[in-house]
mmCIF file of C-alpha atoms and ligand atoms in Angstrom:
data_model
loop_
_atom_site.group_PDB
_atom_site.id
_atom_site.type_symbol
_atom_site.label_atom_id
_atom_site.label_comp_id
_atom_site.label_asym_id
_atom_site.label_seq_id
_atom_site.Cartn_x
_atom_site.Cartn_y
_atom_site.Cartn_z
ATOM 1 C CA MET V 1 116.865 11.632 85.984
ATOM 2 C CA LYS V 2 114.847 9.131 88.028
ATOM 3 C CA ARG V 3 111.793 6.923 87.610
ATOM 4 C CA SER V 4 110.091 5.245 90.559
ATOM 5 C CA ASP V 5 111.553 1.781 89.920
ATOM 6 C CA ASN V 6 114.435 3.073 87.796
ATOM 7 C CA ASN V 7 113.549 0.777 84.935
ATOM 8 C CA PHE V 8 115.703 1.790 81.966
ATOM 9 C CA LYS V 9 112.862 1.118 79.536
ATOM 10 C CA ALA V 10 110.632 3.609 81.349
ATOM 11 C CA PHE V 11 112.662 6.488 79.942
ATOM 12 C CA SER V 12 111.862 7.854 76.500
ATOM 13 C CA ARG V 13 114.480 7.469 73.792
ATOM 14 C CA GLN V 14 115.378 11.152 74.197
ATOM 15 C CA GLU V 15 115.781 10.735 77.974
ATOM 16 C CA ARG V 16 117.939 7.666 77.445
ATOM 17 C CA LYS V 17 120.195 9.692 75.139
ATOM 18 C CA GLU V 18 120.569 12.274 77.921
ATOM 19 C CA ILE V 19 121.388 9.603 80.522
ATOM 20 C CA LEU V 20 124.021 8.131 78.218
ATOM 21 C CA SER V 21 125.430 11.560 77.462
ATOM 22 C CA GLU V 22 125.749 12.215 81.224
ATOM 23 C CA LEU V 23 127.746 8.980 81.337
ATOM 24 C CA GLY V 24 130.037 10.388 78.605
ATOM 25 C CA GLN V 25 128.660 8.121 75.877
ATOM 26 C CA PRO V 26 128.013 9.037 72.218
ATOM 27 C CA ALA V 27 124.374 9.284 71.001
ATOM 28 C CA PHE V 28 124.544 6.083 68.915
ATOM 29 C CA ARG V 29 124.727 4.008 72.126
ATOM 30 C CA GLU V 30 121.025 4.637 72.665
ATOM 31 C CA LYS V 31 120.209 3.126 69.260
ATOM 32 C CA GLN V 32 122.376 0.100 70.057
ATOM 33 C CA ILE V 33 120.658 -0.392 73.409
ATOM 34 C CA PHE V 34 117.162 0.034 71.936
ATOM 35 C CA GLU V 35 117.961 -2.586 69.288
ATOM 36 C CA TRP V 36 119.122 -5.031 71.980
ATOM 37 C CA ILE V 37 116.035 -4.404 74.102
ATOM 38 C CA CYS V 38 113.749 -5.120 71.138
ATOM 39 C CA ARG V 39 115.687 -8.247 70.263
ATOM 40 C CA GLY V 40 114.643 -9.507 73.683
ATOM 41 C CA VAL V 41 117.858 -9.730 75.708
ATOM 42 C CA LEU V 42 117.366 -10.231 79.440
ATOM 43 C CA SER V 43 120.109 -7.949 80.778
ATOM 44 C CA PHE V 44 122.584 -5.188 79.901
ATOM 45 C CA ASP V 45 125.309 -7.803 80.129
ATOM 46 C CA GLU V 46 124.140 -9.447 76.915
ATOM 47 C CA MET V 47 124.651 -6.207 74.947
ATOM 48 C CA THR V 48 128.011 -7.312 73.659
ATOM 49 C CA ASN V 49 128.783 -4.284 71.485
ATOM 50 C CA LEU V 50 128.721 -1.954 74.530
ATOM 51 C CA PRO V 51 131.925 -1.343 76.497
ATOM 52 C CA LYS V 52 132.118 -3.660 79.514
ATOM 53 C CA GLU V 53 132.301 -0.737 82.002
ATOM 54 C CA LEU V 54 129.128 0.781 80.558
ATOM 55 C CA ARG V 55 127.251 -2.521 80.904
ATOM 56 C CA THR V 56 128.361 -2.762 84.540
ATOM 57 C CA GLU V 57 127.430 0.852 85.203
ATOM 58 C CA LEU V 58 123.955 0.488 83.665
ATOM 59 C CA SER V 59 123.310 -2.812 85.501
ATOM 60 C CA SER V 60 124.143 -1.254 88.852
ATOM 61 C CA SER V 61 121.962 1.836 88.296
ATOM 62 C CA PHE V 62 118.903 0.547 86.424
ATOM 63 C CA GLY V 63 116.351 -2.225 86.437
ATOM 64 C CA PHE V 64 115.628 -3.958 83.152
ATOM 65 C CA PHE V 65 112.282 -5.792 82.984
ATOM 66 C CA SER V 66 108.938 -4.547 84.272
ATOM 67 C CA ALA V 67 107.481 -8.034 84.501
ATOM 68 C CA SER V 68 108.259 -11.740 84.801
ATOM 69 C CA VAL V 69 106.340 -14.862 83.799
ATOM 70 C CA LYS V 70 104.388 -16.177 86.783
ATOM 71 C CA LEU V 71 102.446 -18.853 84.950
ATOM 72 C CA VAL V 72 101.990 -20.243 81.422
ATOM 73 C CA GLN V 73 99.039 -22.419 80.434
ATOM 74 C CA VAL V 74 99.496 -24.260 77.162
ATOM 75 C CA SER V 75 96.486 -25.417 75.188
ATOM 76 C CA GLU V 76 96.302 -28.378 72.813
ATOM 77 C CA ASP V 77 95.853 -25.964 69.897
ATOM 78 C CA GLY V 78 99.155 -24.155 70.653
ATOM 79 C CA THR V 79 97.574 -21.214 72.476
ATOM 80 C CA ARG V 80 99.736 -20.037 75.367
ATOM 81 C CA LYS V 81 98.117 -17.999 78.101
ATOM 82 C CA TYR V 82 100.498 -15.960 80.231
ATOM 83 C CA LEU V 83 100.098 -14.543 83.676
ATOM 84 C CA LEU V 84 102.797 -11.896 84.100
ATOM 85 C CA GLU V 85 103.784 -10.388 87.410
ATOM 86 C CA MET V 86 104.678 -6.706 87.254
ATOM 87 C CA THR V 87 107.366 -5.272 89.559
ATOM 88 C CA ASP V 88 104.624 -3.836 91.819
ATOM 89 C CA GLY V 89 103.134 -7.336 92.256
ATOM 90 C CA ASN V 90 100.096 -6.777 90.014
ATOM 91 C CA LEU V 91 99.130 -9.513 87.575
ATOM 92 C CA VAL V 92 98.599 -9.040 83.840
ATOM 93 C CA GLU V 93 97.340 -11.464 81.195
ATOM 94 C CA ALA V 94 98.596 -11.939 77.636
ATOM 95 C CA VAL V 95 97.682 -14.683 75.151
ATOM 96 C CA PHE V 96 99.772 -16.120 72.301
ATOM 97 C CA MET V 97 97.696 -17.641 69.484
ATOM 98 C CA LYS V 98 98.548 -19.423 66.260
ATOM 99 C CA TYR V 99 96.546 -18.442 63.179
ATOM 100 C CA GLU V 100 97.070 -19.327 59.514
ATOM 101 C CA TYR V 101 98.298 -15.780 58.845
ATOM 102 C CA GLY V 102 100.857 -15.875 61.660
ATOM 103 C CA ASN V 103 101.413 -15.769 65.385
ATOM 104 C CA THR V 104 99.348 -13.246 67.291
ATOM 105 C CA LEU V 105 99.722 -11.815 70.785
ATOM 106 C CA CYS V 106 96.757 -10.442 72.686
ATOM 107 C CA ILE V 107 98.032 -7.695 74.991
ATOM 108 C CA SER V 108 96.521 -6.049 78.090
ATOM 109 C CA THR V 109 96.430 -2.256 78.328
ATOM 110 C CA GLN V 110 95.294 -1.852 81.957
ATOM 111 C CA ILE V 111 95.280 -3.867 85.165
ATOM 112 C CA GLY V 112 91.556 -4.544 85.518
ATOM 113 C CA CYS V 113 89.023 -2.324 83.739
ATOM 114 C CA ASN V 114 86.526 0.344 84.751
ATOM 115 C CA MET V 115 83.975 -0.232 81.987
ATOM 116 C CA GLY V 116 81.997 -2.888 83.847
ATOM 117 C CA CYS V 117 80.625 -4.920 80.906
ATOM 118 C CA VAL V 118 78.410 -7.560 82.500
ATOM 119 C CA PHE V 119 79.839 -10.481 80.512
ATOM 120 C CA CYS V 120 83.535 -9.746 81.131
ATOM 121 C CA ALA V 121 85.835 -11.074 83.845
ATOM 122 C CA SER V 122 88.378 -8.232 83.412
ATOM 123 C CA GLY V 123 85.925 -5.672 84.745
ATOM 124 C CA ILE V 124 85.195 -7.476 88.000
ATOM 125 C CA GLY V 125 86.919 -5.409 90.701
ATOM 126 C CA GLY V 126 87.372 -2.339 88.485
ATOM 127 C CA LYS V 127 90.615 -0.805 87.278
ATOM 128 C CA ILE V 128 93.694 -1.026 89.477
ATOM 129 C CA ARG V 129 95.949 1.046 87.251
ATOM 130 C CA ASP V 130 96.901 1.888 83.680
ATOM 131 C CA LEU V 131 99.816 0.131 82.045
ATOM 132 C CA GLU V 132 102.607 2.239 80.540
ATOM 133 C CA GLY V 133 103.568 1.899 76.880
ATOM 134 C CA TRP V 134 106.896 0.275 77.737
ATOM 135 C CA GLU V 135 105.129 -2.232 80.028
ATOM 136 C CA MET V 136 102.998 -3.270 77.028
ATOM 137 C CA LEU V 137 106.225 -3.586 75.016
ATOM 138 C CA ASP V 138 107.558 -5.849 77.777
ATOM 139 C CA GLU V 139 104.432 -8.028 77.509
ATOM 140 C CA TYR V 140 105.382 -8.508 73.853
ATOM 141 C CA LEU V 141 109.104 -9.097 74.442
ATOM 142 C CA ILE V 142 108.648 -11.465 77.387
ATOM 143 C CA CYS V 143 105.965 -13.611 75.722
ATOM 144 C CA ARG V 144 107.882 -13.752 72.432
ATOM 145 C CA LYS V 145 110.958 -14.940 74.315
ATOM 146 C CA GLU V 146 109.025 -17.565 76.275
ATOM 147 C CA ALA V 147 107.135 -18.815 73.210
ATOM 148 C CA GLY V 148 110.429 -19.064 71.293
ATOM 149 C CA GLU V 149 108.695 -17.947 68.085
ATOM 150 C CA ASP V 150 108.328 -14.659 66.258
ATOM 151 C CA ILE V 151 105.070 -12.784 66.768
ATOM 152 C CA ASN V 152 103.988 -10.649 63.834
ATOM 153 C CA HIS V 153 100.448 -9.635 64.821
ATOM 154 C CA ILE V 154 99.231 -7.824 67.905
ATOM 155 C CA VAL V 155 95.688 -7.320 69.147
ATOM 156 C CA LEU V 156 94.958 -4.969 72.043
ATOM 157 C CA MET V 157 92.149 -7.153 73.312
ATOM 158 C CA GLY V 158 93.430 -8.229 76.702
ATOM 159 C CA MET V 159 92.452 -6.688 80.008
ATOM 160 C CA GLY V 160 91.556 -3.018 79.922
ATOM 161 C CA GLU V 161 89.996 -0.404 77.674
ATOM 162 C CA PRO V 162 92.681 1.007 75.310
ATOM 163 C CA PHE V 163 90.833 4.312 74.797
ATOM 164 C CA ASP V 164 90.702 4.836 78.575
ATOM 165 C CA ASN V 165 94.530 4.828 78.478
ATOM 166 C CA TYR V 166 95.037 6.453 75.113
ATOM 167 C CA GLY V 167 98.377 8.203 75.815
ATOM 168 C CA SER V 168 100.182 5.021 76.865
ATOM 169 C CA VAL V 169 98.544 2.953 74.140
ATOM 170 C CA SER V 170 99.810 5.506 71.569
ATOM 171 C CA ASP V 171 103.298 5.297 73.116
ATOM 172 C CA PHE V 172 103.184 1.515 72.769
ATOM 173 C CA LEU V 173 102.010 1.571 69.141
ATOM 174 C CA ARG V 174 104.858 3.909 68.206
ATOM 175 C CA LEU V 175 107.385 1.873 70.227
ATOM 176 C CA VAL V 176 106.503 -1.497 68.707
ATOM 177 C CA HIS V 177 106.339 0.024 65.219
ATOM 178 C CA ASP V 178 109.725 1.799 65.519
ATOM 179 C CA PRO V 179 111.825 0.438 62.612
ATOM 180 C CA GLU V 180 114.963 0.504 64.804
ATOM 181 C CA GLY V 181 113.290 -1.933 67.204
ATOM 182 C CA VAL V 182 110.594 -4.559 66.645
ATOM 183 C CA GLY V 183 109.430 -2.786 63.475
ATOM 184 C CA LEU V 184 105.938 -4.281 63.442
ATOM 185 C CA SER V 185 103.721 -3.006 60.643
ATOM 186 C CA TYR V 186 100.789 -0.885 61.819
ATOM 187 C CA ARG V 187 98.584 -2.948 59.510
ATOM 188 C CA ASN V 188 99.304 -5.998 61.674
ATOM 189 C CA ILE V 189 97.977 -4.330 64.822
ATOM 190 C CA THR V 190 94.344 -4.155 65.963
ATOM 191 C CA VAL V 191 93.021 -1.964 68.760
ATOM 192 C CA SER V 192 89.685 -2.939 70.281
ATOM 193 C CA THR V 193 87.450 -0.448 72.075
ATOM 194 C CA SER V 194 84.193 -0.815 73.937
ATOM 195 C CA GLY V 195 83.122 2.347 72.112
ATOM 196 C CA ILE V 196 84.497 5.549 73.674
ATOM 197 C CA ILE V 197 83.319 7.700 70.809
ATOM 198 C CA LYS V 198 85.386 10.842 71.306
ATOM 199 C CA LYS V 199 88.628 8.897 70.827
ATOM 200 C CA ILE V 200 87.630 7.221 67.541
ATOM 201 C CA PRO V 201 88.419 10.169 65.190
ATOM 202 C CA VAL V 202 91.563 10.983 67.199
ATOM 203 C CA PHE V 203 92.802 7.418 66.812
ATOM 204 C CA ALA V 204 91.941 7.339 63.085
ATOM 205 C CA GLU V 205 93.904 10.563 62.606
ATOM 206 C CA ASP V 206 96.920 9.423 64.666
ATOM 207 C CA PHE V 207 97.064 5.818 63.423
ATOM 208 C CA PRO V 208 95.188 5.544 60.111
ATOM 209 C CA GLN V 209 96.825 2.186 59.327
ATOM 210 C CA VAL V 210 96.090 0.460 62.633
ATOM 211 C CA ASN V 211 92.944 -1.693 62.525
ATOM 212 C CA LEU V 212 90.025 -0.633 64.668
ATOM 213 C CA ALA V 213 87.710 -3.155 66.314
ATOM 214 C CA VAL V 214 84.590 -2.014 68.143
ATOM 215 C CA SER V 215 82.822 -4.206 70.692
ATOM 216 C CA LEU V 216 79.205 -3.963 69.642
ATOM 217 C CA HIS V 217 77.494 -6.995 71.210
ATOM 218 C CA ALA V 218 73.954 -5.673 70.703
ATOM 219 C CA PRO V 219 72.089 -3.974 67.825
ATOM 220 C CA THR V 220 69.919 -1.568 69.835
ATOM 221 C CA GLN V 221 70.766 1.172 72.331
ATOM 222 C CA GLU V 222 68.627 -0.430 75.021
ATOM 223 C CA GLU V 223 70.105 -3.934 74.758
ATOM 224 C CA ARG V 224 73.629 -2.582 74.480
ATOM 225 C CA ALA V 225 73.313 -0.330 77.512
ATOM 226 C CA ALA V 226 72.080 -3.312 79.547
ATOM 227 C CA LEU V 227 75.273 -5.236 78.712
ATOM 228 C CA MET V 228 77.798 -2.396 78.549
ATOM 229 C CA PRO V 229 77.463 0.611 80.887
ATOM 230 C CA VAL V 230 79.802 2.588 78.581
ATOM 231 C CA ALA V 231 76.916 2.680 76.079
ATOM 232 C CA LYS V 232 74.906 4.972 78.373
ATOM 233 C CA GLY V 233 77.179 7.943 77.665
ATOM 234 C CA ASN V 234 78.193 6.730 74.199
ATOM 235 C CA LYS V 235 74.957 6.234 72.304
ATOM 236 C CA LEU V 236 74.746 3.540 69.637
ATOM 237 C CA ASP V 237 73.668 5.897 66.821
ATOM 238 C CA ASP V 238 76.563 8.260 67.537
ATOM 239 C CA LEU V 239 78.986 5.337 67.718
ATOM 240 C CA ILE V 240 77.900 3.967 64.355
ATOM 241 C CA ALA V 241 77.946 7.443 62.773
ATOM 242 C CA SER V 242 81.518 7.936 63.981
ATOM 243 C CA CYS V 243 82.544 4.506 62.645
ATOM 244 C CA ARG V 244 80.991 5.247 59.256
ATOM 245 C CA GLU V 245 82.834 8.550 59.102
ATOM 246 C CA VAL V 246 86.288 7.179 59.938
ATOM 247 C CA SER V 247 86.002 4.110 57.715
ATOM 248 C CA GLU V 248 85.108 6.377 54.795
ATOM 249 C CA LYS V 249 88.015 8.657 55.627
ATOM 250 C CA THR V 250 90.686 5.973 56.114
ATOM 251 C CA GLY V 251 89.270 3.469 53.614
ATOM 252 C CA ARG V 252 89.836 0.765 56.267
ATOM 253 C CA ARG V 253 87.342 -1.871 57.260
ATOM 254 C CA ILE V 254 86.129 -1.684 60.866
ATOM 255 C CA THR V 255 85.620 -4.931 62.747
ATOM 256 C CA PHE V 256 82.587 -5.210 65.002
ATOM 257 C CA GLU V 257 82.903 -7.784 67.756
ATOM 258 C CA TYR V 258 79.706 -9.496 68.726
ATOM 259 C CA ALA V 259 79.678 -12.129 71.488
ATOM 260 C CA LEU V 260 76.578 -14.250 71.038
ATOM 261 C CA ILE V 261 74.645 -14.711 74.270
ATOM 262 C CA ALA V 262 71.953 -17.357 74.130
ATOM 263 C CA GLY V 263 68.472 -15.787 74.080
ATOM 264 C CA LYS V 264 69.797 -12.242 74.590
ATOM 265 C CA ASN V 265 71.348 -10.941 71.383
ATOM 266 C CA ASP V 266 71.136 -13.923 69.005
ATOM 267 C CA ARG V 267 67.437 -13.773 68.108
ATOM 268 C CA GLU V 268 65.918 -13.200 64.677
ATOM 269 C CA GLU V 269 65.015 -9.612 65.629
ATOM 270 C CA ASP V 270 68.632 -8.954 66.673
ATOM 271 C CA LEU V 271 69.819 -10.207 63.322
ATOM 272 C CA LYS V 272 67.437 -7.877 61.482
ATOM 273 C CA ALA V 273 68.377 -4.864 63.617
ATOM 274 C CA LEU V 274 72.096 -5.602 63.220
ATOM 275 C CA SER V 275 71.868 -5.911 59.415
ATOM 276 C CA LYS V 276 70.033 -2.599 59.239
ATOM 277 C CA LEU V 277 72.444 -0.860 61.604
ATOM 278 C CA LEU V 278 75.556 -1.806 59.617
ATOM 279 C CA SER V 279 74.072 -1.697 56.144
ATOM 280 C CA GLY V 280 76.413 -0.205 53.525
ATOM 281 C CA MET V 281 79.336 0.288 55.915
ATOM 282 C CA LEU V 282 82.896 -0.862 55.150
ATOM 283 C CA CYS V 283 82.947 -3.354 58.012
ATOM 284 C CA HIS V 284 83.119 -6.935 59.134
ATOM 285 C CA VAL V 285 81.349 -8.676 62.001
ATOM 286 C CA ASN V 286 83.385 -11.021 64.162
ATOM 287 C CA LEU V 287 81.038 -13.377 65.963
ATOM 288 C CA ILE V 288 82.105 -15.423 68.957
ATOM 289 C CA PRO V 289 79.971 -17.543 71.240
ATOM 290 C CA LEU V 290 80.227 -15.868 74.660
ATOM 291 C CA ASN V 291 82.910 -17.438 76.820
ATOM 292 C CA PRO V 292 81.143 -18.393 80.015
ATOM 293 C CA VAL V 293 82.339 -16.452 83.077
ATOM 294 C CA SER V 294 80.946 -18.096 86.198
ATOM 295 C CA GLU V 295 80.054 -14.799 87.968
ATOM 296 C CA ASN V 296 77.389 -13.565 85.538
ATOM 297 C CA GLY V 297 75.302 -16.652 84.700
ATOM 298 C CA LEU V 298 75.150 -15.741 80.987
ATOM 299 C CA LYS V 299 75.256 -18.570 78.460
ATOM 300 C CA GLY V 300 77.059 -18.528 75.143
ATOM 301 C CA ALA V 301 75.244 -19.513 71.952
ATOM 302 C CA SER V 302 76.381 -22.812 70.419
ATOM 303 C CA ARG V 303 78.965 -22.792 67.612
ATOM 304 C CA GLU V 304 76.310 -24.062 65.199
ATOM 305 C CA ALA V 305 73.995 -21.196 66.135
ATOM 306 C CA ALA V 306 76.878 -18.756 65.669
ATOM 307 C CA LYS V 307 77.590 -20.164 62.194
ATOM 308 C CA ALA V 308 73.924 -19.895 61.228
ATOM 309 C CA PHE V 309 73.846 -16.284 62.495
ATOM 310 C CA ALA V 310 76.959 -15.481 60.401
ATOM 311 C CA GLU V 311 75.436 -17.016 57.274
ATOM 312 C CA LYS V 312 72.246 -15.011 57.645
ATOM 313 C CA LEU V 313 74.239 -11.802 58.146
ATOM 314 C CA GLU V 314 76.252 -12.563 54.997
ATOM 315 C CA ARG V 315 73.029 -13.079 53.084
ATOM 316 C CA ALA V 316 71.892 -9.671 54.270
ATOM 317 C CA GLY V 317 75.090 -8.224 52.777
ATOM 318 C CA ILE V 318 77.129 -7.864 55.995
ATOM 319 C CA PRO V 319 80.487 -9.687 55.913
ATOM 320 C CA ALA V 320 80.672 -11.934 58.985
ATOM 321 C CA THR V 321 82.798 -14.760 60.355
ATOM 322 C CA VAL V 322 82.792 -16.880 63.481
ATOM 323 C CA ARG V 323 86.065 -16.399 65.287
ATOM 324 C CA ARG V 324 88.003 -19.583 65.939
ATOM 325 C CA SER V 325 87.680 -20.162 69.624
ATOM 326 C CA LEU V 326 91.241 -20.784 70.776
ATOM 327 C CA GLY V 327 92.357 -22.003 74.166
ATOM 328 C CA GLN V 328 88.908 -23.084 75.390
ATOM 329 C CA ASP V 329 90.573 -25.543 77.765
ATOM 330 C CA ILE V 330 92.682 -22.880 79.517
ATOM 331 C CA ASP V 331 90.430 -20.031 80.727
ATOM 332 C CA ALA V 332 90.997 -18.028 77.571
ATOM 333 C CA ALA V 333 88.288 -15.443 78.312
ATOM 334 C CA CYS V 334 90.277 -12.431 79.386
ATOM 335 C CA GLY V 335 90.534 -11.658 83.061
ATOM 336 C CA GLN V 336 89.712 -15.198 84.188
ATOM 337 C CA LEU V 337 93.236 -16.351 84.868
ATOM 338 C CA ARG V 338 94.190 -13.222 86.803
ATOM 339 C CA LYS V 339 91.025 -13.427 88.856
ATOM 340 C CA LYS V 340 91.880 -16.983 89.881
ATOM 341 C CA HIS V 341 95.273 -15.871 91.178
ATOM 342 C CA THR V 342 94.378 -12.690 93.076
HETATM 343 N N1 SAH D 401 88.154 -3.303 76.366
HETATM 344 C C1 SAH D 401 88.238 -3.546 74.975
HETATM 345 C C2 SAH D 401 89.276 -4.573 74.607
HETATM 346 C C3 SAH D 401 89.434 -5.752 75.505
HETATM 347 S S1 SAH D 401 88.131 -6.917 75.553
HETATM 348 C C4 SAH D 401 86.878 -3.933 74.447
HETATM 349 O O1 SAH D 401 85.974 -4.164 75.217
HETATM 350 O O2 SAH D 401 86.733 -3.953 73.219
HETATM 351 C C5 SAH D 401 88.336 -7.830 74.046
HETATM 352 C C6 SAH D 401 87.046 -8.405 73.486
HETATM 353 O O3 SAH D 401 86.598 -9.528 74.280
HETATM 354 C C7 SAH D 401 85.903 -7.423 73.470
HETATM 355 O O4 SAH D 401 85.192 -7.483 72.259
HETATM 356 C C8 SAH D 401 85.059 -7.914 74.626
HETATM 357 O O5 SAH D 401 83.747 -7.444 74.531
HETATM 358 C C9 SAH D 401 85.217 -9.396 74.486
HETATM 359 N N2 SAH D 401 84.820 -10.180 75.664
HETATM 360 C C10 SAH D 401 84.911 -9.863 76.973
HETATM 361 N N3 SAH D 401 84.417 -10.854 77.750
HETATM 362 C C11 SAH D 401 84.027 -11.828 76.909
HETATM 363 C C12 SAH D 401 83.434 -13.113 77.093
HETATM 364 N N4 SAH D 401 83.158 -13.581 78.305
HETATM 365 N N5 SAH D 401 83.161 -13.859 75.985
HETATM 366 C C13 SAH D 401 83.441 -13.382 74.740
HETATM 367 N N6 SAH D 401 83.997 -12.189 74.502
HETATM 368 C C14 SAH D 401 84.280 -11.404 75.567
HETATM 369 FE FE1 SF4 D 402 86.638 -3.646 79.937
HETATM 370 FE FE2 SF4 D 402 86.527 -4.598 77.424
HETATM 371 FE FE3 SF4 D 402 85.967 -6.169 79.555
HETATM 372 FE FE4 SF4 D 402 84.276 -4.247 78.837
HETATM 373 S S1 SF4 D 402 84.842 -6.047 77.624
HETATM 374 S S2 SF4 D 402 84.953 -4.706 80.956
HETATM 375 S S3 SF4 D 402 85.683 -2.655 78.178
HETATM 376 S S4 SF4 D 402 87.936 -5.251 79.064
#
């Protein structure tokens, strides 16, 4: 059994059992190794309950990590932005953030992104490749190790469109949830999509407990399509209908992300259209002043304007909050750090 870079984590648990069986080992060795991997050890040698010869044999035949830390930027508010270098030399971003409810890691699902949203740095240059589920797990393990703190929430809001890499994202969700490993609760994970409608019911069926966030950013089809090309083939009315359907089915609140762009989507008429669009839905609007990305010339609304927008939405019966803007001093808008280093 071979994988291109022979990384042991690239094999499924079943495949790992077969490899170990070929080496004359009992099946429980796989469980032991998986537990060690998820505890965050850096080599087979640290797996002290394995026979010494087996550790040597595995070390000589297999690689261990798919990535290493190339750069960490630490913000005054405790945010840590990571630039990870994958074994093929590509760069991936992940961000560690401290919230009242616990430590959160923002994970990338692709290298680059093909969706081309005009306000986003991750889309500049398109998609280079998808990340595998175990590479996403490595993002988690490596950042947790470097931060030296437990991480009990994950958001898939880094580079990439999770629903454009659904198979690997599903692998990752199952891996990080596996009670024999990290054992993270599905309720502590959020997947954010730019709105690939056909995957929404599939996701809700496969992972009813995982939180769904949808990047809305505009309350009309026309405005949205001007900001997000994905909206051309995924019409706003159909998107909202699908969200209504799954939230009713799962009983879970959907988060709508809305980056406020001065003079573009933060006007009184936008507010009215947005309130009407989401009226009566089990949802929550997460407002954030747009993080400026030098390439597109768009300006974020002020924090005060964002707060006023949230209050008016609340008054119209739509739950809304302004997201705390963490790591402003360290290029926290996704894709910016990678772009600087490629
Ligand atoms: N591709 C997915 C998830 C990654 S992007 C998606 O689009 O939902 C995570 C969030 O950051 C999305 O809501 C995205 O629209 C938002 N975002 C991207 N660039 C931004 C910027 N410059 N300022 C504020 N939010 C931004
Ligand atoms: Fe891709 Fe999301 Fe950025 Fe759009 S906002 S380009 S979907 S990462």
